Amino acid sequence: MSAADAPVAGLAVDPTAVLSVRGLRVSFGDHVVLERLDLDVAEHECVVLLGASGSGKSTLLRAVDLLEEVDDGVVALRGVDVTDPRVDADTVRARLGLVFQAYNLFDHLTLLDNLTLAPRLVHRRPRAEAEADAVAMLDRVGLAGREGAYPGQLSGGQQQRAAIARALLTGPDLLLLDEVTSALDPALVGEVLDILASVRATGTTMLVATHELGFARRVADRVCFLHAGRVWESGPPSIIDDPGTPELAAYLGG
Amino acid sequence: MTWEPSPVAVERAAFRAGRRRRSFAVAALSTLVLVAAAVLVVVTSPGWERTRDAFLDVDRGLEVLPALLEGLWLNLRVWVVTVVVSLVVGLLLAIVRTTASPVLFPLRALVAAYVDVFRGLPLLLVLLLVGFGLPSLRLPWLPGDGVYLGTLAIVLTYTAYTAEIFRAGINAVHPAQVTAARALGLTRAQTTRRVVVPQAVRNTTPALLNTVVSLQKDSGLISILGAVDAIRAAQIAVTGAYNFTPYVVAGLLFLLVSIPLTRAVDAYSERRGWGATRPAAGVAR
């Protein structure tokens, strides 16, 4: 039995969940962002993270994608502890999709090349095959015919849709979305959320950090409110309209 | 709330510490092997004995050390002067070149021509032309000494380089910064002085520090104009003695200055977050 699946008191993960986080602690210097955080995301589930700016939503997503060093706790994907330093982080990240607030498309590549970069380099797919999939995916997010465009030639909403397509193209076990509409003006938010709702409808497992309460009501299976470094309150989307803790009520009111 | 690391965290920390120890051991071993191989190749070479006598004569080295140190002192003085002048003048030229005022067009053209010429000429050629060309004009106020003319030649070349570095830095400042400054009511000149130039200087500091390091070595080129710097002093010591140890000593003296300097520059860059030693900044592993 390796250290990875050794049962540890208080840190026992849910092996059936796509993502299972136990006792997570992440700090930057003296500033503790996440502390003893527990969270599960089941197969085909869409979990929405709410919380004030600085509550650790982004840090949690980055920790799950192994972009942050964790002080303590376990992040398990399908029951396997990936925070173990013996686990190859690149292999783990290849199974996850992450979409950033600022799109992070590669400015020097066309949309087609942005989309096919990981399938070709990481997943070793033949170019023709990867490109055919990329064209189909761009069509799905409403960017048909824009394969040759560079990110700089697109609107923010179009760029974010392309970024979602890029994350989806590798068929991730879990799609992480980090405030993907925060950089967009209201007119463009709708088109991105519509795409996410359609992605949701295909059964993609999603963990979404957002401030869009309407989106949370519409697509979330479960809402988790982050406060004081942990999941303060969680439940069905109806808790948005009927908060069980004064902290969630304060967040929704403010 | 105090944090008591869980057994999992403790075990991971121990594993990482083990990894670090192993990395260190591997690094030490590979270094040792490489150095040993290099020493072996040199020492077993057929000409080793004669090379050692001609280049690594410790007694001769100590004998010439005072003269070389005196030469090095000249190098250091030339270095400081060239650094200060080429940084200050380079920045002024870069500012002139990035102005938009039509009145300054002739000045801009002049600066562009100057930069084109002196960036395109080999430093050695500039040294020879300045060192032997200017004195032939017999201008009474022009010092004919190799030290001054050599310094002038180095300054001419390096100012062209630093002007270009500064210009690139000024152009790289995001237009939104200028817009914000002008929106606050700052004049064009105030915007340049208080917003653009400070950011340009910060952005270009690594490149400029590189130039400073390279100036330290190139200060030795004034020796071709007869200035008795460390290199020239070594040349004089070699002449007639058929022992090349002074060159080696001069080289060591230059390294003695430039290695701590480059280390200091690296440490400074690292502290400011420009370090090249973190290939994947923002990604934990």
Tab-separated table of C-alpha atoms in Angstrom, chain B residues 27-146:
chain	number	residue	atom	x	y	z
B	27	ALA	CA	24.785	18.097	-8.415
B	28	ALA	CA	27.903	17.796	-6.245
B	29	LEU	CA	28.920	14.466	-7.787
B	30	SER	CA	28.440	15.572	-11.408
B	31	THR	CA	30.416	18.753	-10.735
B	32	LEU	CA	33.233	16.800	-9.162
B	33	VAL	CA	33.406	14.348	-12.085
B	34	LEU	CA	33.464	17.163	-14.632
B	35	VAL	CA	36.185	19.125	-12.840
B	36	ALA	CA	38.292	15.989	-12.343
B	37	ALA	CA	38.021	15.130	-16.045
B	38	ALA	CA	39.043	18.653	-17.084
B	39	VAL	CA	42.038	18.679	-14.728
B	40	LEU	CA	43.104	15.255	-15.945
B	41	VAL	CA	43.015	16.302	-19.619
B	42	VAL	CA	45.116	19.411	-18.932
B	43	VAL	CA	47.668	17.803	-16.619
B	44	THR	CA	48.279	14.775	-18.830
B	45	SER	CA	48.634	16.851	-22.018
B	46	PRO	CA	52.084	16.603	-23.684
B	47	GLY	CA	52.837	20.321	-23.323
B	48	TRP	CA	51.651	20.624	-19.716
B	49	GLU	CA	55.101	21.121	-18.134
B	50	ARG	CA	56.103	23.907	-20.483
B	51	THR	CA	52.683	25.541	-20.336
B	52	ARG	CA	52.806	25.537	-16.573
B	53	ASP	CA	56.210	27.193	-16.506
B	54	ALA	CA	55.257	29.849	-19.076
B	55	PHE	CA	51.729	30.698	-17.861
B	56	LEU	CA	51.413	29.643	-14.240
B	57	ASP	CA	54.682	30.826	-12.685
B	58	VAL	CA	53.600	31.850	-9.182
B	59	ASP	CA	56.801	33.772	-8.354
B	60	ARG	CA	56.618	35.778	-11.565
B	61	GLY	CA	52.934	36.422	-10.930
B	62	LEU	CA	53.584	37.868	-7.473
B	63	GLU	CA	56.431	39.924	-8.887
B	64	VAL	CA	54.205	41.677	-11.458
B	65	LEU	CA	51.133	41.938	-9.231
B	66	PRO	CA	51.734	45.517	-7.966
B	67	ALA	CA	52.115	46.880	-11.509
B	68	LEU	CA	48.987	45.049	-12.653
B	69	LEU	CA	46.988	46.283	-9.656
B	70	GLU	CA	47.972	49.797	-10.513
B	71	GLY	CA	46.732	49.171	-14.055
B	72	LEU	CA	43.499	47.685	-12.746
B	73	TRP	CA	42.894	50.829	-10.709
B	74	LEU	CA	42.939	52.763	-13.987
B	75	ASN	CA	40.473	50.257	-15.511
B	76	LEU	CA	38.118	50.744	-12.606
B	77	ARG	CA	38.229	54.527	-12.879
B	78	VAL	CA	37.616	54.379	-16.627
B	79	TRP	CA	34.783	51.928	-15.991
B	80	VAL	CA	32.995	54.178	-13.509
B	81	VAL	CA	33.271	57.205	-15.799
B	82	THR	CA	32.018	55.306	-18.862
B	83	VAL	CA	29.116	53.791	-16.918
B	84	VAL	CA	27.937	57.106	-15.531
B	85	VAL	CA	28.322	59.076	-18.747
B	86	SER	CA	26.792	56.476	-21.070
B	87	LEU	CA	23.807	55.839	-18.771
B	88	VAL	CA	23.010	59.514	-18.282
B	89	VAL	CA	23.597	60.582	-21.883
B	90	GLY	CA	21.953	57.408	-23.214
B	91	LEU	CA	18.780	58.159	-21.265
B	92	LEU	CA	18.728	61.764	-22.496
B	93	LEU	CA	19.185	60.648	-26.095
B	94	ALA	CA	16.425	58.055	-25.724
B	95	ILE	CA	14.047	60.694	-24.349
B	96	VAL	CA	14.902	63.023	-27.211
B	97	ARG	CA	14.330	60.251	-29.718
B	98	THR	CA	10.912	59.341	-28.338
B	99	THR	CA	9.558	62.902	-28.256
B	100	ALA	CA	6.915	63.839	-30.789
B	101	SER	CA	7.528	67.601	-30.994
B	102	PRO	CA	8.131	68.774	-34.589
B	103	VAL	CA	10.612	71.392	-33.367
B	104	LEU	CA	12.907	68.646	-32.177
B	105	PHE	CA	12.916	66.780	-35.483
B	106	PRO	CA	16.513	67.748	-36.416
B	107	LEU	CA	17.661	66.616	-32.997
B	108	ARG	CA	15.815	63.309	-33.360
B	109	ALA	CA	17.369	62.744	-36.773
B	110	LEU	CA	20.798	63.531	-35.354
B	111	VAL	CA	20.341	61.094	-32.482
B	112	ALA	CA	19.082	58.393	-34.852
B	113	ALA	CA	22.107	58.908	-37.114
B	114	TYR	CA	24.501	58.833	-34.155
B	115	VAL	CA	22.992	55.611	-32.798
B	116	ASP	CA	23.006	53.971	-36.224
B	117	VAL	CA	26.661	54.787	-36.786
B	118	PHE	CA	28.111	53.941	-33.384
B	119	ARG	CA	26.022	50.842	-32.852
B	120	GLY	CA	27.158	49.584	-36.237
B	121	LEU	CA	30.888	50.202	-35.821
B	122	PRO	CA	33.149	47.708	-34.045
B	123	LEU	CA	34.381	49.185	-30.758
B	124	LEU	CA	37.980	48.426	-31.740
B	125	LEU	CA	37.636	50.501	-34.899
B	126	VAL	CA	36.107	53.422	-32.983
B	127	LEU	CA	39.024	53.246	-30.543
B	128	LEU	CA	41.570	53.380	-33.346
B	129	LEU	CA	39.798	56.176	-35.242
B	130	VAL	CA	39.294	58.305	-32.127
B	131	GLY	CA	42.698	57.483	-30.654
B	132	PHE	CA	44.714	58.260	-33.758
B	133	GLY	CA	42.294	60.375	-35.825
B	134	LEU	CA	41.366	63.082	-33.335
B	135	PRO	CA	44.957	63.920	-32.253
B	136	SER	CA	45.917	64.406	-35.922
B	137	LEU	CA	43.564	67.410	-35.953
B	138	ARG	CA	46.016	69.027	-33.508
B	139	LEU	CA	43.256	70.744	-31.552
B	140	PRO	CA	45.035	72.570	-28.739
B	141	TRP	CA	42.284	71.866	-26.149
B	142	LEU	CA	42.025	68.163	-26.905
B	143	PRO	CA	43.980	65.961	-24.507
B	144	GLY	CA	46.143	63.606	-26.506
B	145	ASP	CA	46.417	61.028	-23.771
B	146	GLY	CA	45.282	57.468	-24.592
